[in-house]
XYZ file of C-alpha atoms in Angstrom:
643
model
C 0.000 0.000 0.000
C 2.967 2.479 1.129
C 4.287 1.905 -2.788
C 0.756 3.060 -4.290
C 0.741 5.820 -2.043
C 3.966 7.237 -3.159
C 2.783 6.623 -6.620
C -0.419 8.081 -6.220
C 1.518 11.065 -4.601
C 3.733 11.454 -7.947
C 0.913 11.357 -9.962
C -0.901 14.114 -7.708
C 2.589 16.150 -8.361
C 2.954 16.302 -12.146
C -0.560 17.003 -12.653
C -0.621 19.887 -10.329
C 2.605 21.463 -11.899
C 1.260 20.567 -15.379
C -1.944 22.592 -14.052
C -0.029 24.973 -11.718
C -0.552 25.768 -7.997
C -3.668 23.788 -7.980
C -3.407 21.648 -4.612
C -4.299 25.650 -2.337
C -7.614 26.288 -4.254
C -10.860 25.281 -2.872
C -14.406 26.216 -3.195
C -15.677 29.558 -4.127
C -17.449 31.221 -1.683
C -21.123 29.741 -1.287
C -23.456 32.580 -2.755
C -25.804 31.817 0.361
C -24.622 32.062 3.760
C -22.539 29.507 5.289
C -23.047 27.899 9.152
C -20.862 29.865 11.220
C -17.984 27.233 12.124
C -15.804 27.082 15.051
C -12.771 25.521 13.694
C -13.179 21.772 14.604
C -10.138 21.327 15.843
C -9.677 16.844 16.054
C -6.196 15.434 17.112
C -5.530 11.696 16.527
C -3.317 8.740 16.353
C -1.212 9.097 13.509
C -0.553 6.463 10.835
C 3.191 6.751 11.302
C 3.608 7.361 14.621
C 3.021 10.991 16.693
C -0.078 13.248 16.671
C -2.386 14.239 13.447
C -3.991 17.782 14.360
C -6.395 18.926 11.875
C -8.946 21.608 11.258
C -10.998 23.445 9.546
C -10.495 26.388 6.721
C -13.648 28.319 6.791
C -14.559 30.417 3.746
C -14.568 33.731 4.891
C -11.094 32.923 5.492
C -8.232 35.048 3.828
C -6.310 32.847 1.239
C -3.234 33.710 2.937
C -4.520 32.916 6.784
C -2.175 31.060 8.987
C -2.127 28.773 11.685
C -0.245 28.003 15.107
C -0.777 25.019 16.541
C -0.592 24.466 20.608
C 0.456 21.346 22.820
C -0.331 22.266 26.186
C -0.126 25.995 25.782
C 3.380 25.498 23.614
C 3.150 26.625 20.001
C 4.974 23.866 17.653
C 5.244 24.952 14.680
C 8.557 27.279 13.928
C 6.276 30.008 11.496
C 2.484 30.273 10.239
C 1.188 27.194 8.481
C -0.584 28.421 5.140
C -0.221 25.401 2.827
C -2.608 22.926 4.628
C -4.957 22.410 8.105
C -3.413 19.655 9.543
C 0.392 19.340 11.341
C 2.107 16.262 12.453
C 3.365 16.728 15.757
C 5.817 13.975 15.794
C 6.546 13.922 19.447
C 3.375 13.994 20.701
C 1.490 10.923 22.808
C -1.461 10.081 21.804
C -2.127 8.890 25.510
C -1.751 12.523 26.582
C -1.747 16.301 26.095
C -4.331 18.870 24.738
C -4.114 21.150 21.816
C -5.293 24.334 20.261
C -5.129 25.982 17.354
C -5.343 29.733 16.502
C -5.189 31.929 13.820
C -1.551 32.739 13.605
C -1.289 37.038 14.763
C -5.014 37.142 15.312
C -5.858 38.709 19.075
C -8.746 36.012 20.128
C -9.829 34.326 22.772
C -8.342 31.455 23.908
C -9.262 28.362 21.836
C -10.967 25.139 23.278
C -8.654 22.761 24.058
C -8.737 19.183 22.693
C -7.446 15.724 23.718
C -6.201 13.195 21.529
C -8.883 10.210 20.405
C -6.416 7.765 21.739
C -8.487 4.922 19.820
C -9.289 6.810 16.298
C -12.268 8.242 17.415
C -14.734 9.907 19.771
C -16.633 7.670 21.980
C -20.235 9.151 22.151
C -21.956 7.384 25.211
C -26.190 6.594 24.178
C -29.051 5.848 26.376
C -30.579 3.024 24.054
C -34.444 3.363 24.558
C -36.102 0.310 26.332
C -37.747 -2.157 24.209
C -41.843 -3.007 23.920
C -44.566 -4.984 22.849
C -46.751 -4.688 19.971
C -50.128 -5.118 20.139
C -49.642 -9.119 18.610
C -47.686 -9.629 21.115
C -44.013 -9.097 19.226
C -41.243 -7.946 21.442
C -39.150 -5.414 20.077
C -35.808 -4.042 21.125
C -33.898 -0.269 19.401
C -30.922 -0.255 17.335
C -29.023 2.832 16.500
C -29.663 4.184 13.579
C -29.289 6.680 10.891
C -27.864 10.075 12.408
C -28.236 13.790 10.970
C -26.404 16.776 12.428
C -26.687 20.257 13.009
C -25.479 23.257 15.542
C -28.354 22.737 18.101
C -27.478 25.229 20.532
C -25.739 28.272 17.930
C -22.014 27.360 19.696
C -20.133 26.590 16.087
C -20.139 22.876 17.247
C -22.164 19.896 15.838
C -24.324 17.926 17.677
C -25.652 14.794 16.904
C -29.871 13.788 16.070
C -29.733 10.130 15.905
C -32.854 8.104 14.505
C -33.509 4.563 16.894
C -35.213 2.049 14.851
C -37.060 -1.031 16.653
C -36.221 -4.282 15.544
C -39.367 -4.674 14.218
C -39.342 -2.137 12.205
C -40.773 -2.649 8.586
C -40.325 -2.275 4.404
C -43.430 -0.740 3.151
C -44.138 -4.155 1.328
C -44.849 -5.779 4.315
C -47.374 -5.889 7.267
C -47.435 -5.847 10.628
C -46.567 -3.584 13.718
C -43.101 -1.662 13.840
C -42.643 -0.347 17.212
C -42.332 3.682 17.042
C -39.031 5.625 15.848
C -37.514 7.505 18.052
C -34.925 10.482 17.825
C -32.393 11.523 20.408
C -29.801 14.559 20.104
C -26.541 13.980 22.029
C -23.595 16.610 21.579
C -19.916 15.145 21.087
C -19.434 15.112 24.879
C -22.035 12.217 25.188
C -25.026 14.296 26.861
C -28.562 13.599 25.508
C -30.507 16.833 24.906
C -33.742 15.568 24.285
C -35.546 12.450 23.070
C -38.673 12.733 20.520
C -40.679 9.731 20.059
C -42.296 9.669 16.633
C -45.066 7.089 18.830
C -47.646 4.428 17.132
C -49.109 6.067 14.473
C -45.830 7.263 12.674
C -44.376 3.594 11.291
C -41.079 3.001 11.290
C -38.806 1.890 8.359
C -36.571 2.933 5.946
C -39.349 4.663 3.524
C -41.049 6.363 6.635
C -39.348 8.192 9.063
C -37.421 10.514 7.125
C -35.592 13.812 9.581
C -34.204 16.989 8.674
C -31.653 18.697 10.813
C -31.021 22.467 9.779
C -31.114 25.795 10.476
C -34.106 27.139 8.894
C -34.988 30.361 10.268
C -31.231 31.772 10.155
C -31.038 32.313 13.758
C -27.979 30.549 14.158
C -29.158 27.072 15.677
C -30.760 24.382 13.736
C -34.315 23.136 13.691
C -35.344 19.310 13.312
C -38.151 18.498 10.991
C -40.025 15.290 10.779
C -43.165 14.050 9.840
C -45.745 13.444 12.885
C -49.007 12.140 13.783
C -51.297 11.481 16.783
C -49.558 10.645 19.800
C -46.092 11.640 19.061
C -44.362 13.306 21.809
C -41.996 16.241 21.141
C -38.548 16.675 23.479
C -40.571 17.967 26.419
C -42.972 15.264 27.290
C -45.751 17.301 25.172
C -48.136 15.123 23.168
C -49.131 16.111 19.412
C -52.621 15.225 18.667
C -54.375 13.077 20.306
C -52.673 10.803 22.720
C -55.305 8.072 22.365
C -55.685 7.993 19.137
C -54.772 4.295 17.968
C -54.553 4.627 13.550
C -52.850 1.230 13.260
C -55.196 -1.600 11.136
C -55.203 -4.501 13.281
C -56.289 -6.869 10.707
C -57.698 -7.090 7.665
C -56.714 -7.626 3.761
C -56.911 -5.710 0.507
C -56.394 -6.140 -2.801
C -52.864 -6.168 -3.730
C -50.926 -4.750 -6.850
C -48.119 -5.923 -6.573
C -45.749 -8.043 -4.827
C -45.196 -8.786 -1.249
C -45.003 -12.403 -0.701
C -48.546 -12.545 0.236
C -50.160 -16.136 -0.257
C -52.626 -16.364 -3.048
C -56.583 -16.691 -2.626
C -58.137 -19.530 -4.171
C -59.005 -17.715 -7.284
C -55.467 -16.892 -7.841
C -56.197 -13.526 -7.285
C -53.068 -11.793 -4.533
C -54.135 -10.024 -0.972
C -52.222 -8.004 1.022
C -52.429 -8.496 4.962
C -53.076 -4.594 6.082
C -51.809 -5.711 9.565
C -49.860 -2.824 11.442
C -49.976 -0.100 8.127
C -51.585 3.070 8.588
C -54.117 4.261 5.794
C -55.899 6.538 7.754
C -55.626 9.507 10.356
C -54.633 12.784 10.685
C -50.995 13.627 9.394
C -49.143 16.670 10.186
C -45.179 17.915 9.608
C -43.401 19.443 12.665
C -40.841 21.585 13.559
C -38.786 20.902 16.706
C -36.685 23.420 18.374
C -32.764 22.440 18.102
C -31.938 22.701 21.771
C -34.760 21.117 23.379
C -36.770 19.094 21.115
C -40.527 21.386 21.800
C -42.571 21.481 19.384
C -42.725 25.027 17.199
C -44.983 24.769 14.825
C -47.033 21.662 13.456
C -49.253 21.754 10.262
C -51.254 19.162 8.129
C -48.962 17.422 6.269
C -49.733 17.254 2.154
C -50.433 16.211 0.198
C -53.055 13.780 2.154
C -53.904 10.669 1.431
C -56.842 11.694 0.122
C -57.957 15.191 -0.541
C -61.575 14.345 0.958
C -61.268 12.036 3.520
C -58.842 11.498 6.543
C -60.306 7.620 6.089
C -60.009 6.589 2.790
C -61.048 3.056 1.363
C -58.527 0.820 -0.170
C -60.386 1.478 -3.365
C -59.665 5.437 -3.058
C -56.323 4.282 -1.894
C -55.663 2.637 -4.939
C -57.169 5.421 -7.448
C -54.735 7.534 -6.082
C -51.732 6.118 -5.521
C -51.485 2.703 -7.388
C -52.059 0.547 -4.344
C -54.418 0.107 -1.431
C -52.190 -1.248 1.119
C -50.121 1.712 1.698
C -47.016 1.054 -0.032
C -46.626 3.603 -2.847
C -48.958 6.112 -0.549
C -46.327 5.627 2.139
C -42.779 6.468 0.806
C -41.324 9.636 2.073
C -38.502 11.338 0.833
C -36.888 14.509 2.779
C -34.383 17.173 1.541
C -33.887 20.884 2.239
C -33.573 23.475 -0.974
C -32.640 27.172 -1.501
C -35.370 27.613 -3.766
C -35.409 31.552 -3.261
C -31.673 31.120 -3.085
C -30.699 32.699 0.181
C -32.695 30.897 2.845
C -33.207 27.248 2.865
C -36.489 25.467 2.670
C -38.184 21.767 3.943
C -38.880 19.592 1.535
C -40.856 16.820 1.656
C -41.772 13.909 -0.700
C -44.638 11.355 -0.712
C -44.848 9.097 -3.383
C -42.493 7.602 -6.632
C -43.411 4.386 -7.678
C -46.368 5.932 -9.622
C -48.072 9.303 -8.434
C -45.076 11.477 -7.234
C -45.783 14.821 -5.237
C -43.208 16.717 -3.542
C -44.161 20.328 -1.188
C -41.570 22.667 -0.126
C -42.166 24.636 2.969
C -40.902 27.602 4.935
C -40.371 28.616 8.459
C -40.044 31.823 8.661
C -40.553 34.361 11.936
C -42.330 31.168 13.887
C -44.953 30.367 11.260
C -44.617 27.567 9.271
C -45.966 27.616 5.415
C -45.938 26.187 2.295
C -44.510 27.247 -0.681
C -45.854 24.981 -3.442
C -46.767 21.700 -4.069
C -45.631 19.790 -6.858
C -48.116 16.254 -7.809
C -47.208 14.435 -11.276
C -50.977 13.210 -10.974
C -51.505 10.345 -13.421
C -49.677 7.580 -14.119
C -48.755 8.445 -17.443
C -47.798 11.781 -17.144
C -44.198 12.052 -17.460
C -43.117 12.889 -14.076
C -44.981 10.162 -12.893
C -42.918 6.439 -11.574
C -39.138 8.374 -11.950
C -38.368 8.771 -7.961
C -35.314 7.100 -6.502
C -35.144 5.996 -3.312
C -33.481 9.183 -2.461
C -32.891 12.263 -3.732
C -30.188 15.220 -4.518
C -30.497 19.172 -4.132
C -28.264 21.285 -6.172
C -28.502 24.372 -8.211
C -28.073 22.641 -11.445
C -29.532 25.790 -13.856
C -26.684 27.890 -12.471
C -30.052 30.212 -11.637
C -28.519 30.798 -7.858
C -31.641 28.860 -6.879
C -31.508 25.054 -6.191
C -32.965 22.077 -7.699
C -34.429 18.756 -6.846
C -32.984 15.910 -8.438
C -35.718 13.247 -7.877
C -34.524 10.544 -9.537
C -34.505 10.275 -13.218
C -36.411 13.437 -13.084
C -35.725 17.603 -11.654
C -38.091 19.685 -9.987
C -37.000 23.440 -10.554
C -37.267 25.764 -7.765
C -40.740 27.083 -8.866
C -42.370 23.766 -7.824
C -42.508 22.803 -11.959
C -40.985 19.961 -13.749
C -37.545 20.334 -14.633
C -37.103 17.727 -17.011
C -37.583 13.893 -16.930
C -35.905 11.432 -18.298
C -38.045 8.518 -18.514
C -35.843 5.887 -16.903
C -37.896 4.908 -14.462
C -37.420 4.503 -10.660
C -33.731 3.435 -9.083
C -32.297 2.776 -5.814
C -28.911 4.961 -6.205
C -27.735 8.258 -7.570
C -24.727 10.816 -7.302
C -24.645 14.108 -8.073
C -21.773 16.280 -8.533
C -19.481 17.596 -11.548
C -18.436 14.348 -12.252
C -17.033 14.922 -15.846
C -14.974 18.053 -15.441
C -14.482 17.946 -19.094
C -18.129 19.031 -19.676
C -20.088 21.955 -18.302
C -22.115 22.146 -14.964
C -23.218 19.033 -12.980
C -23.832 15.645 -13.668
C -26.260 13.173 -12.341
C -25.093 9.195 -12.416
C -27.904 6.678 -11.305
C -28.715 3.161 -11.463
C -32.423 1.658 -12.519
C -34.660 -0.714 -11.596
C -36.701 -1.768 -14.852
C -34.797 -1.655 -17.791
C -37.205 -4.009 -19.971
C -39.652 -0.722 -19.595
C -36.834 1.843 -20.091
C -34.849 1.030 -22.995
C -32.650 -1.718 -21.587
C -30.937 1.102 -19.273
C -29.035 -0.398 -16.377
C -27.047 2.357 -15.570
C -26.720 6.240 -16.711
C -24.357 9.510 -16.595
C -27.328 12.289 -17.028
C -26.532 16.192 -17.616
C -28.098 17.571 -14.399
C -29.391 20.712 -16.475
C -31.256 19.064 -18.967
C -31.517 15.329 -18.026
C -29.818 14.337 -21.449
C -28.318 10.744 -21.460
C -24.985 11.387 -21.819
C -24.330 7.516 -22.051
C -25.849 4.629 -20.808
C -24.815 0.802 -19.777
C -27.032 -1.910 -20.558
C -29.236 -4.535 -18.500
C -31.632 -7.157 -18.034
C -32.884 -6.785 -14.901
C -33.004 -4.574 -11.947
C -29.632 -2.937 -11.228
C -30.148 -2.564 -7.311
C -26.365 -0.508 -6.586
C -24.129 2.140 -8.765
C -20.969 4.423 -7.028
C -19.531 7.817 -8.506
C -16.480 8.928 -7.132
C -12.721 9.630 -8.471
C -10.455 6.707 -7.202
C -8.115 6.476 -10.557
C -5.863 8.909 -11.660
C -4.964 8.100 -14.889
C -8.749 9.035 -16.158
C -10.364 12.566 -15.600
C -13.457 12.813 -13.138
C -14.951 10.429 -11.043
C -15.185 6.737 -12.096
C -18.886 5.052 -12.115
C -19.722 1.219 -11.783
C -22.637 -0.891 -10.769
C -23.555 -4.164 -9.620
C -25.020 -5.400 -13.072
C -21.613 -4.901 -14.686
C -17.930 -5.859 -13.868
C -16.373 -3.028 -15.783
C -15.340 0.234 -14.299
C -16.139 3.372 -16.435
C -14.821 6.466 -16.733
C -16.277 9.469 -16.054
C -16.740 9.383 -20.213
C -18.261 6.466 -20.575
C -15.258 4.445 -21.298
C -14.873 1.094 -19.889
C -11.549 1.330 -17.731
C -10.904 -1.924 -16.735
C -13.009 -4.001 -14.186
C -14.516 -2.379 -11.455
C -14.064 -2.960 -6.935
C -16.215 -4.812 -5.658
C -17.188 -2.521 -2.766
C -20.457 -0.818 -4.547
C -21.842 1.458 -1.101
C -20.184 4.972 0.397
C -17.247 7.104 -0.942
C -15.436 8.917 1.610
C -12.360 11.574 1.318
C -9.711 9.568 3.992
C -6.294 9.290 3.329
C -4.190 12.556 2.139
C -4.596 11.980 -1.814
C -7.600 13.741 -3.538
C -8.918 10.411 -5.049
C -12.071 8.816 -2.940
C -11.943 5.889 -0.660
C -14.147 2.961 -0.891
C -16.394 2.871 2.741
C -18.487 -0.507 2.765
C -19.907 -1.920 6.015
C -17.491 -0.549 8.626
C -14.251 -1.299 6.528
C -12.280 1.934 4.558
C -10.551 0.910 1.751
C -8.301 2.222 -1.252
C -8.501 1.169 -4.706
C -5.306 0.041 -6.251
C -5.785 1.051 -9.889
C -2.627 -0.748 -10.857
C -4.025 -4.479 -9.711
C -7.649 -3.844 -9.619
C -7.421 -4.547 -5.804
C -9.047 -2.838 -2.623
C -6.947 -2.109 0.002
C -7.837 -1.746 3.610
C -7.250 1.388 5.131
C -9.298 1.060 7.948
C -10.892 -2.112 9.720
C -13.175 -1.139 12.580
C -13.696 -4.098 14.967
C -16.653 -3.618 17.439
C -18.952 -1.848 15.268
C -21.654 -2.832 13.210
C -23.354 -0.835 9.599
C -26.767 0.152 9.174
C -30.358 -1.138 7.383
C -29.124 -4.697 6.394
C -27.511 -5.353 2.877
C -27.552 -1.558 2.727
C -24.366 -1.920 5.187
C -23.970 2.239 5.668
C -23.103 4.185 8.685
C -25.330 6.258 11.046
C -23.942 8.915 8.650
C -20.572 9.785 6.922
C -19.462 13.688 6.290
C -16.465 16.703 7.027
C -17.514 16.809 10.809
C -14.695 17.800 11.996
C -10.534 18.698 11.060
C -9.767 19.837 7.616
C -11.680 19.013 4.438
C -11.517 14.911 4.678
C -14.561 13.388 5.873
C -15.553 11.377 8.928
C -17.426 8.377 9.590
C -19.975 7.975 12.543
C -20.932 3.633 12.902
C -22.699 2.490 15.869
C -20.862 0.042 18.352
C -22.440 -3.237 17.937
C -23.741 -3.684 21.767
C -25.746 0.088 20.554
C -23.679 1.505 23.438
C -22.403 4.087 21.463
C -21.617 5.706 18.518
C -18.286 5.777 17.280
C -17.068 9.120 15.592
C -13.660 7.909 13.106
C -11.198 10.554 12.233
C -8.326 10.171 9.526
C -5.352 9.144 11.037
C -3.311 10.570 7.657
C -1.498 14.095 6.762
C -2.239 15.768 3.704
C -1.089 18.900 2.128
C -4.015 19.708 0.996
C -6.197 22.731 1.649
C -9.542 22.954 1.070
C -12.281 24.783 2.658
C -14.452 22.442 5.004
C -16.506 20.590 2.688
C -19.419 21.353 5.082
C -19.380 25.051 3.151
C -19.642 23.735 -0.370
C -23.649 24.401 -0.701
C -24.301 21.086 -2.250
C -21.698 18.954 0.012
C -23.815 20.436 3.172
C -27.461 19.717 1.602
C -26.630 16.117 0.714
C -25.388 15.744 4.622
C -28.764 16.796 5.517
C -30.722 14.525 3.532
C -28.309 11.471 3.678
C -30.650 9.693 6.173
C -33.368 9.748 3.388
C -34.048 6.084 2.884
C -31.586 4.439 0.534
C -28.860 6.589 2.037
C -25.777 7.871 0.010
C -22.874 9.450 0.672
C -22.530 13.217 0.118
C -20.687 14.857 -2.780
C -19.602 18.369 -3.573
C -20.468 20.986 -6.125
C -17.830 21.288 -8.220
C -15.156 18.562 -9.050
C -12.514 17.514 -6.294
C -10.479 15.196 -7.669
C -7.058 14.544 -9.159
C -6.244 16.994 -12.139
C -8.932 19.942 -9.920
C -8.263 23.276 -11.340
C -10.749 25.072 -8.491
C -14.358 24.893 -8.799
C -16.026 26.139 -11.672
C -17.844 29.228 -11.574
């Protein structure tokens, strides 16, 4: 691995003198304003022995700014460092001391000391909710879960909203009783702020209980939106709606449209077991206050089920939707969106199978209200069955206002259809300027049902326009695709899926054949190719033997939502502009918070100020979950972000 890495760092060399002083750029200024950032200071273990201190550049930053960096009050460094965030301190213990680091010249306060993660990482400490019974009698039990962040309390520091999911918890094909979701915050010193329990009528699942965690209202500490119903019970003990109200079906079939393993009548005909789903009740969509969980504001959530009924029939169900059983009616999607293009929005979907509808909604001055509503309505129209099982936000227009990228269709900030592409629904996308060789952004996805798309397994779209810029091939559905640079010897990021054993380039050229790690791309070691996170291994991909490496083996801790193997959330928590990983120790204990243990010399603003880098960290909880990419291209060969 050492041999790669010095001839990865070559590589990294002549291109940047080919390009010239390349390595010191890093994101323009966001156009919006950015979360005001302390500097995240994180000291670690280094791979080759000493201390790694790292932290953030913030982009209000001077180009020039320099650093000192402190070990117990004694600066280390001989002059300013201005070529990267992080130092080596070679004779430090990672058993002991505390550092700072402070804007070299600049009269401030003292900064907050840190100690060394003797481990690798933070140990956050979690009060794991006791277990219950459903109403047939299933004991369940909470595992941690998908995690958001957000500065709670207005301090400049993260803390952490973490999703628990009960072990019953369900797909939307498939009856019975889930237990209720609930959401804890904790800060990085391992004290629970609140707990919000989503309660009976909210189920819980992948497609379901979708969070936001953002500031909102500006005000300088974020908000956490979900969706609620009767009987869920904001951070405070108080109950939303009524606390008796019991929405569950507790028995019962329908007629079924599609699969779910149900047995067949007599007739031949399929039924669905309604058991545990919700078709009926109120529905609203809540805003929590960051540093206590309250409630703020709660409104009806749309669209409804049904326009004219809070109880609709299976058969209304059905007329609307495509099913009466509450699975196409009953996939959420969550994202927030600059749609005016200096304050950010909610956004909230229902619905992509068939019928898609998407709102958008402020909170502004305590009031919370919608801005519009976008429904494809029929089946056939052409925004209609093209939702992923997540989605992306970027401003892909270069308007100054954002987009949503909802699969193999965009929604443009106005609420109207963008463009669709007609590919049909999929379980993975990336967004990001991928192909640095062409304009603006571009979208790479995977899809489910190529015999009704063309034979399309795979695609690299334009984000703008949706054009197919190329395409690979399939039979069948293509359930996994990654984007993300890890060779140098081909511009822009690399793109492969499950279907195929060929690597592509950002181009559409095959490459060679592809890793076999198809799940999260994280920035780790000190190059700027990606690294290859799957399950709760890092590794590198060796271009030269079409080999992964392992870079990182965590023992103790366990992934997330079964064969989808991510962690409670990846992102640029914390130190300079390479990216963290947060996995859940296996005993649910705690969380685990993994820092790079390598130097780089690269600078780069903290990803977490990139517009479209911070926006995909928001919604990367959204049911299939995938990991975050910039705005503009970060990769080897970058010349800066394009304008």
């Amino acid at each position: 691995m050492r041999s790669l890495k010095r001839r990865l760092a070559a590589s990294v060399l002549c291109l940047a003198v080919a390009a010239g002083p390349v390595l010191a750029q890093s994101p323009s200024p966001p156009r919006r304003p950015a979360e005001s950032l302390d500097r995240g200071v994180v000291a670690v273990p280094a791979v080759d022995g000493g201390v790694l201190v790292s932290w953030r550049l913030l982009s209000d930053d001077a180009p020039d700014t320099g650093f000192d960096v402190y070990r117990d009050g004694t600066r280390l460094n001989a002059r300013p460092i201005v070529t990267s965030t992080s130092f080596i301190d070679a004779e430090g213990d990672p058993t002991t001391g505390s550092y700072t680091v402070q804007v070299a010249g600049a009269e401030v306060a003292p900064a907050r000391p840190v100690e060394v993660w003797t481990n690798g990482y933070l140990s956050i400490p979690l009060q794991q909710p006791p277990g219950g019974v459903n109403p047939d009698g299933t004991a369940f039990t909470y595992n941690a879960n998908d995690a958001s962040v957000g500065d709670l309390d207005g301090d400049g520091r993260y803390e952490i909203v973490l999703k628990w999911d009960p072990s019953t918890s369900k797909d939307n094909a498939f009856s019975g009783y889930s237990g209720p979701a609930i959401l804890d915050a904790y800060n990085l010193d391992g004290q629970r702020l609140w707990r919000i329990d989503l309660g009976p009528n909210i189920r819980a699942g992948a497609h379901y209980t979708q969070f936001l965690v953002f500031d909102f209202d500006g005000d300088g500490r974020a908000e956490v939106v979900a969706k609620t119903a009767d009987g869920s019970v904001d951070g405070t003990g108080a109950v939303i709606g009524d606390p008796a109200a019991d929405w569950r079906e507790h028995g019962g079939e329908a007629p079924q449209a599609d699969r779910t393993g149900a047995a067949l009548r007599p007739d031949g005909s399929r039924y669905a077991d309604l058991t545990g789903r919700i078709l009926r009740g109120p529905e609203y969509l809540t805003v929590f206050d960051g540093p206590t969980g309250r409630a703020l504001a709660t409104e009806a959530f749309t669209p409804a089920r049904d326009p004219d009924t809070a109880t609709p029939t299976t058969a209304q169900l059905t007329e609307r939707w495509g099913d009466g059983y509450a699975n196409r009616s009953e996939r959420y999607l969550a994202g927030v969106a600059y749609l005016d293009g200096a304050r950010p929005s909610i956004v909230m979907g229902r619905g992509y199978y068939a019928r898609t509808t998407v709102s958008a909604w402020d909170w502004r001055d305590g009031t919370l209200s919608q801005r519009w509503l976008f429904d494809s309505g029929s089946p056939e129209d052409a925004f209609s069955g093209q939702g992923n099982h997540q989605l992306a936000v970027a401003d892909v227009d270069a308007d100054g206002r954002d987009e949503i990228v909802y699969g193999a269709m965009a929604i443009d900030d106005d609420g109207t259809g963008l463009w669709s592409a007609r590919l049909l629904h999929g379980d993975a996308m990336h967004l990001s300027d991928l192909d640095p060789d062409r304009p603006g952004l571009e979208r790479f996805g995977v899809h489910e049902s190529p015999t009704r798309n063309g034979g399309i397994g795979s695609a690299m779209l334009d984000a703008r326009t949706g054009e197919v810029i190329w395409s690979t091939p399939a039979e069948r559905d293509v359930g996994r695709g990654l984007a993300a640079d890890i060779d140098p010897r081909h511009p822009g990021a690399e793109a492969w899926a499950i279907h195929s054993a060929t690597l592509m380039s950002a181009a559409g050229q095959p490459i060679g054949p592809r890793p076999a790690q198809i799940n999260f791309a994280i920035w780790w070691d000190g190059d700027l190719l990606r690294e290859l996170l799957d399950g709760t291994t890092i590794s590198k991909w060796n271009w030269e033997t079409a080999t992964s490496e392992p870079l990182l083996v965590t023992t103790g801790t366990a992934s997330n939502n079964g064969t989808k193997a991510n962690p409670a959330l990846s992102a640029d928590l914390l130190g300079d502009w390479r990216e963290e990983v947060i996995l859940r120790a296996e005993d649910n204990s705690e969380l685990r918070l993994y820092a790079t243990p390598y130097p780089t010399d690269v600078r780069l603003v903290t990803l977490m100020q990139d517009p479209v880098y911070r926006l995909a960290v928001a919604w990367q909880n959204t049911a299939y979950n995938q990991p975050p990419h910039v705005g503009f291209y970060l990769g080897t060969g970058m010349k800066g972000p394009k304008p």
